[in-house]
C-alpha atoms as a printed R data frame, in Angstrom:
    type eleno elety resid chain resno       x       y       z
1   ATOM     1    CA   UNK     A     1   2.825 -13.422  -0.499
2   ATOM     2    CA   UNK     A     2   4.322 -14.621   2.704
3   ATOM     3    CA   UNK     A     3   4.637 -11.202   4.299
4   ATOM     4    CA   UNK     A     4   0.776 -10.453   3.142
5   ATOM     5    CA   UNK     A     5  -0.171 -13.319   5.332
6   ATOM     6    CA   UNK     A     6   1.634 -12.109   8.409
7   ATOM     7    CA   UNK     A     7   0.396  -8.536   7.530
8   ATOM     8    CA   UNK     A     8  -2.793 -10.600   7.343
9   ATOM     9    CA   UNK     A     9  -2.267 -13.067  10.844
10  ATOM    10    CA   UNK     A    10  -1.433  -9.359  12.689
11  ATOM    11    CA   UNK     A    11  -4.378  -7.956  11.327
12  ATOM    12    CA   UNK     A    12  -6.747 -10.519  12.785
13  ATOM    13    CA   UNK     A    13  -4.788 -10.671  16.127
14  ATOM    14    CA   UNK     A    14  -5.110  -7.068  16.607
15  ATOM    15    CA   UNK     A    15  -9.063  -7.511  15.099
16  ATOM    16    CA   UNK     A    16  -9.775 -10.263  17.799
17  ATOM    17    CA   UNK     A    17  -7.589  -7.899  20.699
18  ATOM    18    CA   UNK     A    18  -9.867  -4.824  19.526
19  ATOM    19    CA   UNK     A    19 -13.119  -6.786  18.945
20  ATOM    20    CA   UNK     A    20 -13.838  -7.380  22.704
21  ATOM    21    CA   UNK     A    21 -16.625  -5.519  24.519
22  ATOM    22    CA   UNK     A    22 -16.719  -4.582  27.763
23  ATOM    23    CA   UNK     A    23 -19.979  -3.826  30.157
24  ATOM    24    CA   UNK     A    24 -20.641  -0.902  31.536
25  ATOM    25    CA   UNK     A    25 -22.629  -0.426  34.278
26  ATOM    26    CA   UNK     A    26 -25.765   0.151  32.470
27  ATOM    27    CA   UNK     A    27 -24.893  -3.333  30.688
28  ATOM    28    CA   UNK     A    28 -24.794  -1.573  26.995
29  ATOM    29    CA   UNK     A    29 -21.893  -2.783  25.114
30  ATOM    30    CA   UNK     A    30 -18.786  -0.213  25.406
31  ATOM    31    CA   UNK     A    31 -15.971  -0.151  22.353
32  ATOM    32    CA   UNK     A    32 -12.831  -0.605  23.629
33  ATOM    33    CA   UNK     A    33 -11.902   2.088  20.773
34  ATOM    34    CA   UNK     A    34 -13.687   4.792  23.317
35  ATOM    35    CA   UNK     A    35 -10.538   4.202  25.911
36  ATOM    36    CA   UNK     A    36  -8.261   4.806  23.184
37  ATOM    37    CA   UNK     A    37  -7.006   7.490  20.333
38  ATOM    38    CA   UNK     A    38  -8.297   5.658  17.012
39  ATOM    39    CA   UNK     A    39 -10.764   7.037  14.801
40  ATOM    40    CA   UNK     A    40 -11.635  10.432  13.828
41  ATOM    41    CA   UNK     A    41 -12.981  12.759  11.138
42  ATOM    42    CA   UNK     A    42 -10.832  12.842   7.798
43  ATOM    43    CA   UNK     A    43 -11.175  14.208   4.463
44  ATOM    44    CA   UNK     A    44 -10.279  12.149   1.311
45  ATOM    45    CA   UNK     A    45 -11.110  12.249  -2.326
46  ATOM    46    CA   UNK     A    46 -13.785  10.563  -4.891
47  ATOM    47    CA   UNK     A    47 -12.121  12.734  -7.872
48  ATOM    48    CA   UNK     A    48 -12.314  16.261  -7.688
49  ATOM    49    CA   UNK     A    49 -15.289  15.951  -4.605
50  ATOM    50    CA   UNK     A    50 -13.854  16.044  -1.307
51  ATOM    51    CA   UNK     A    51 -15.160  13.109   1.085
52  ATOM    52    CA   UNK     A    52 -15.364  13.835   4.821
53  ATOM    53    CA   UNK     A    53 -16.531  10.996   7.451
54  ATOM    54    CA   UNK     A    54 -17.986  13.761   8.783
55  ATOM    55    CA   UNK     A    55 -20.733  13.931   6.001
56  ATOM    56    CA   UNK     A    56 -22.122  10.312   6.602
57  ATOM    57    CA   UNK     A    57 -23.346  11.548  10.365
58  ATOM    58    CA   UNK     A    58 -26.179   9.545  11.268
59  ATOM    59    CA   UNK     A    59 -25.453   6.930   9.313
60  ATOM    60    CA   UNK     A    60 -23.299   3.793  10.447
61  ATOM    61    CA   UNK     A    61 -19.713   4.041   8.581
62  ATOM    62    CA   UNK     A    62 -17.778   0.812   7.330
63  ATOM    63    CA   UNK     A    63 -14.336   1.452   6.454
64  ATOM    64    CA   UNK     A    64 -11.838  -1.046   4.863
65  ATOM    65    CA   UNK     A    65  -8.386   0.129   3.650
66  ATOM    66    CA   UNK     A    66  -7.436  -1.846   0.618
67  ATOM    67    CA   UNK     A    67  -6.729  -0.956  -3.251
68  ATOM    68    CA   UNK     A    68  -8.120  -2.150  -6.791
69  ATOM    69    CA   UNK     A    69  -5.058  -4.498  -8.087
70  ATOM    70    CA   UNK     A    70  -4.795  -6.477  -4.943
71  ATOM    71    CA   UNK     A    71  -4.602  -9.907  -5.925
72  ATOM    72    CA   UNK     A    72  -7.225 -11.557  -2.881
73  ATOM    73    CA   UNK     A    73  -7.837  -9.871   0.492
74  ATOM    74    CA   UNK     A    74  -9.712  -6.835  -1.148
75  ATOM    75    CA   UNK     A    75 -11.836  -8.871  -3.132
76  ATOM    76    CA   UNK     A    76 -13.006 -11.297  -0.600
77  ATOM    77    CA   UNK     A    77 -13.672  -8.804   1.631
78  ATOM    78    CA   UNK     A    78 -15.279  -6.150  -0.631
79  ATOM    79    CA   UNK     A    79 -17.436  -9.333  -1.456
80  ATOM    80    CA   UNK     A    80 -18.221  -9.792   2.281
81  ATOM    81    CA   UNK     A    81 -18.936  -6.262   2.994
82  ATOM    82    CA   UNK     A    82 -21.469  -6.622  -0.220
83  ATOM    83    CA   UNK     A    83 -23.193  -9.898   1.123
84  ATOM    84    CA   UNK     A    84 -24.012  -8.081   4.715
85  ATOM    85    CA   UNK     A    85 -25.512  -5.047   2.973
86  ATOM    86    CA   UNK     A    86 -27.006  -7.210   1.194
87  ATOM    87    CA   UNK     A    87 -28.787  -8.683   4.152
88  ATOM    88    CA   UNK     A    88 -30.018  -5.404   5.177
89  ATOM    89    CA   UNK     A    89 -33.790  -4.218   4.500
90  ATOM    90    CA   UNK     A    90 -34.291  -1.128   3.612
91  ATOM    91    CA   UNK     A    91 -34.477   0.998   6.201
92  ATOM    92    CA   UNK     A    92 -30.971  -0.415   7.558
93  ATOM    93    CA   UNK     A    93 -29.621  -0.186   4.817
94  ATOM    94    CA   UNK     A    94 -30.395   3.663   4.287
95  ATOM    95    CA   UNK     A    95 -28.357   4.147   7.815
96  ATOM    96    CA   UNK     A    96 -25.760   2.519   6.479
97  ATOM    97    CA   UNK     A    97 -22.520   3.975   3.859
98  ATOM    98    CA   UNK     A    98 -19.473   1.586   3.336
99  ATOM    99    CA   UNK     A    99 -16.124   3.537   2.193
100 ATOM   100    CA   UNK     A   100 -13.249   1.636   0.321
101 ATOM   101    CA   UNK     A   101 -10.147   3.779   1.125
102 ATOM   102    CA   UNK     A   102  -7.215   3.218  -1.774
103 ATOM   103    CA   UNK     A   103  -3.503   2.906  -0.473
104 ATOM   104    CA   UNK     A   104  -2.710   2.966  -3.596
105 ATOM   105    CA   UNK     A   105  -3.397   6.576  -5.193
106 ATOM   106    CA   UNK     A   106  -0.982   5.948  -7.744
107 ATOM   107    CA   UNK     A   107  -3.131   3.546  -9.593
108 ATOM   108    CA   UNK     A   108  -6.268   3.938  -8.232
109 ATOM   109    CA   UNK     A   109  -8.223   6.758 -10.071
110 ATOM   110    CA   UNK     A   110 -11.434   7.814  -9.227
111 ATOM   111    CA   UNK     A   111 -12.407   6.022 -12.669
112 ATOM   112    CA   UNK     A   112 -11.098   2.885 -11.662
113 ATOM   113    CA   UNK     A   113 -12.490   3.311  -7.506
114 ATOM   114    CA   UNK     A   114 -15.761   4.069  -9.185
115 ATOM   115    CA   UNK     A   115 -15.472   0.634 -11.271
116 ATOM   116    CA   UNK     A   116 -14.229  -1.651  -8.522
117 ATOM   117    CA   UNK     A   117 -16.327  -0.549  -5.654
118 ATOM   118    CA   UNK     A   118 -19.533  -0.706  -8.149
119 ATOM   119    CA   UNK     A   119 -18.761  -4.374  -9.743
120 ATOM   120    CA   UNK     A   120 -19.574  -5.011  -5.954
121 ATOM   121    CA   UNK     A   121 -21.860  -2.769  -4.179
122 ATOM   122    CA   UNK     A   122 -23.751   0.448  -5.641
123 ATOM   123    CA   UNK     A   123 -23.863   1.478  -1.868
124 ATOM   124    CA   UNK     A   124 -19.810   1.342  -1.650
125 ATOM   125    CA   UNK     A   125 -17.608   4.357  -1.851
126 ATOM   126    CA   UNK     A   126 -14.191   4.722  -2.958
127 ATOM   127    CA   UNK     A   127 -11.885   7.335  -1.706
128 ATOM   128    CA   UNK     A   128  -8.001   7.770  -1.900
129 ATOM   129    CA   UNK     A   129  -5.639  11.006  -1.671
130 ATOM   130    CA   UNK     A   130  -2.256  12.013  -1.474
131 ATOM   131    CA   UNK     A   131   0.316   9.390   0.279
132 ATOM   132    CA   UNK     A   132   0.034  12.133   3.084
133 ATOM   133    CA   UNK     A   133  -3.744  11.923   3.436
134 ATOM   134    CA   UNK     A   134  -3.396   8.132   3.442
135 ATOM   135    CA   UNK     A   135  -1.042   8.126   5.761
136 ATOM   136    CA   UNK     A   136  -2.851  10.448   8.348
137 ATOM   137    CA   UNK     A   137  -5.787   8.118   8.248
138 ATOM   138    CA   UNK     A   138  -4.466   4.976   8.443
139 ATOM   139    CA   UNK     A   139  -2.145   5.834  11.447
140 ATOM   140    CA   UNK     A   140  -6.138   7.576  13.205
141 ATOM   141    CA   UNK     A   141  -7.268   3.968  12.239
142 ATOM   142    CA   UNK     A   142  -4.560   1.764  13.612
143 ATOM   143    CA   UNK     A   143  -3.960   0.401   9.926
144 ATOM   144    CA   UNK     A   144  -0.929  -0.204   7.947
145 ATOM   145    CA   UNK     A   145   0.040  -0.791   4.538
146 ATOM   146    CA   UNK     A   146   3.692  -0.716   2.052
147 ATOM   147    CA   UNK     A   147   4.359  -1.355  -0.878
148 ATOM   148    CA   UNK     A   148   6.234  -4.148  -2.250
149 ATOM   149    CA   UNK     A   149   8.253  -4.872  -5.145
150 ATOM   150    CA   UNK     A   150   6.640  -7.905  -6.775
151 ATOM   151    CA   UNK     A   151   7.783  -9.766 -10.382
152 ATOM   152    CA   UNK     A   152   3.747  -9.910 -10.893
153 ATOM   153    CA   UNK     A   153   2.254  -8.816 -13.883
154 ATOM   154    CA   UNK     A   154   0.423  -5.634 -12.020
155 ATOM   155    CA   UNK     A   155   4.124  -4.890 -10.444
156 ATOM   156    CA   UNK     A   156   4.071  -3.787  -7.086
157 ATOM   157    CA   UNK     A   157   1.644  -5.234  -5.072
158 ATOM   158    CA   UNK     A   158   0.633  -3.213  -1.825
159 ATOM   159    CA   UNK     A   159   0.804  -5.274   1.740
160 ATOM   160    CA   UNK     A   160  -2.042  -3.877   4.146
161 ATOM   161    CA   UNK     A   161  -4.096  -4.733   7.127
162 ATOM   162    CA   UNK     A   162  -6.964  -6.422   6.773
163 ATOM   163    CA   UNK     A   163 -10.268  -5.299   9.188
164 ATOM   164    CA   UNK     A   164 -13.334  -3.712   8.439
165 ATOM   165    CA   UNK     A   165 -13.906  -0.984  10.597
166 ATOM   166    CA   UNK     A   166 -17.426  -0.026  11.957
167 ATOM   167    CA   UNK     A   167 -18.558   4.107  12.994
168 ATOM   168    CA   UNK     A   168 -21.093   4.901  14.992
169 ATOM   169    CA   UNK     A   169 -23.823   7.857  13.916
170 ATOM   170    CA   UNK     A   170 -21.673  10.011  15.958
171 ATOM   171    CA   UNK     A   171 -18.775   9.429  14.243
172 ATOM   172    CA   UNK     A   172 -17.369   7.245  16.872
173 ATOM   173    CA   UNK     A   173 -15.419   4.398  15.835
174 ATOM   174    CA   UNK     A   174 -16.788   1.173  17.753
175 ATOM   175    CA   UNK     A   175 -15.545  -1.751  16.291
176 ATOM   176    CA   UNK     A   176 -12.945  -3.448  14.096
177 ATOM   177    CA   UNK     A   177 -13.677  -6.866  12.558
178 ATOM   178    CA   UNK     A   178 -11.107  -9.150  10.884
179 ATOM   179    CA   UNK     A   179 -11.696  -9.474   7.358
180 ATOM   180    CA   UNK     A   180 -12.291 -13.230   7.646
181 ATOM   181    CA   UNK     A   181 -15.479 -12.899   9.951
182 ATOM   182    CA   UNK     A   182 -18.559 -14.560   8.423
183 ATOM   183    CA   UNK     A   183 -21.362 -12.492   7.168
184 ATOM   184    CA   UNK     A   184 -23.200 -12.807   9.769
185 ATOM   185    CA   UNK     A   185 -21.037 -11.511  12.141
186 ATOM   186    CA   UNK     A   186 -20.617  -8.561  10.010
187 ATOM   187    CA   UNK     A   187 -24.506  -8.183   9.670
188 ATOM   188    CA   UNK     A   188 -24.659  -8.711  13.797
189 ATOM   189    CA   UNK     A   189 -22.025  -6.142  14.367
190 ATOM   190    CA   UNK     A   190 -23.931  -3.602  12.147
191 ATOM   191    CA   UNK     A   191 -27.196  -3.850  13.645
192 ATOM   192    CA   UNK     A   192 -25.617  -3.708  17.050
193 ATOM   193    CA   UNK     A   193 -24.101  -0.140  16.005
194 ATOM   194    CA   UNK     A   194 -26.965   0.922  14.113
């Protein structure tokens, strides 16, 4: 539990780093992200259907990297992420597709993706694939997770950063919020991107 919350603390200080706009001279907000090598297309899995970012074009992606058994961060956030959509009308919300990305394909079926992302959003995806696909996209997203031997009654658990990270239409990535920014913020930062 201790090294979730550094994994945690590092995640927000990295979120807070990464979260700051700059003005260009047109005064429209500029990612920082656009200076840098993060982000990217990717293909994962929902089962035997292959899942691209590449398919959501047009649409405003939100991307957290989590996995069904964990204990609190996932929860809380997938809860957050729900509450913002939630605050979306219609038309937003159509321009909008969150995707929960498993680090944890060994336990996380499609069946049990399906089930989690569901219990909290009908508008959420979840997506895993092989430790190598995982790894390809976290390290494009500037994420990190490992697992951990734990005495829990789940066994391992599965340390990870925590940040929600926002896609433009163009598949740009533009933003990366800590997990423990209000809803608000979350709904701000989406209709800013949209």
């Amino acid at each position: 539990m201790k090294s979730l919350l550094l994994f945690s603390l590092l995640a927000f200080v990295i979120g807070v780093s990464f979260g700051l706009y700059f003005i260009d001279d047109d005064n429209d907000p500029v990612s920082p992200f656009s200076e840098m090598n993060f982000g990217g297309d990717f293909t994962l899995h929902n089962g035997d259907r292959d899942v691209r970012l590449s398919d959501f074009r047009g649409k405003l992606v939100l991307i957290f990297f989590g996995y069904t058994s964990c204990p609190d961060i996932c929860p809380t956030t997938m809860s957050t992420i729900s509450a913002a959509l939630n605050r979306l009308d219609d038309d937003e919300l159509q321009h909008v597709q969150a995707l929960f990305i498993s680090v944890d394909p060994e336990r996380d079926t499609a069946d049990n993706l399906d089930r989690f992302t569901k219990y909290f959003h009908p508008d959420i995806l979840g997506i895993t694939g092989s430790k190598q696909e995982i790894d390809q996209v976290v390290k494009q997203y500037g994420s990190a997770y490992r697992k951990v031997n734990s005495d829990s009654a789940i066994g391992y658990l599965v340390d990870h950063s925590a940040a929600v990270y926002m896609v433009d239409a163009e598949g740009e990535l533009k933003d990366m919020l800590p997990v423990n920014k209000p809803v608000e913020d979350i709904v701000g930062s989406i209709r800013k991107w949209l």
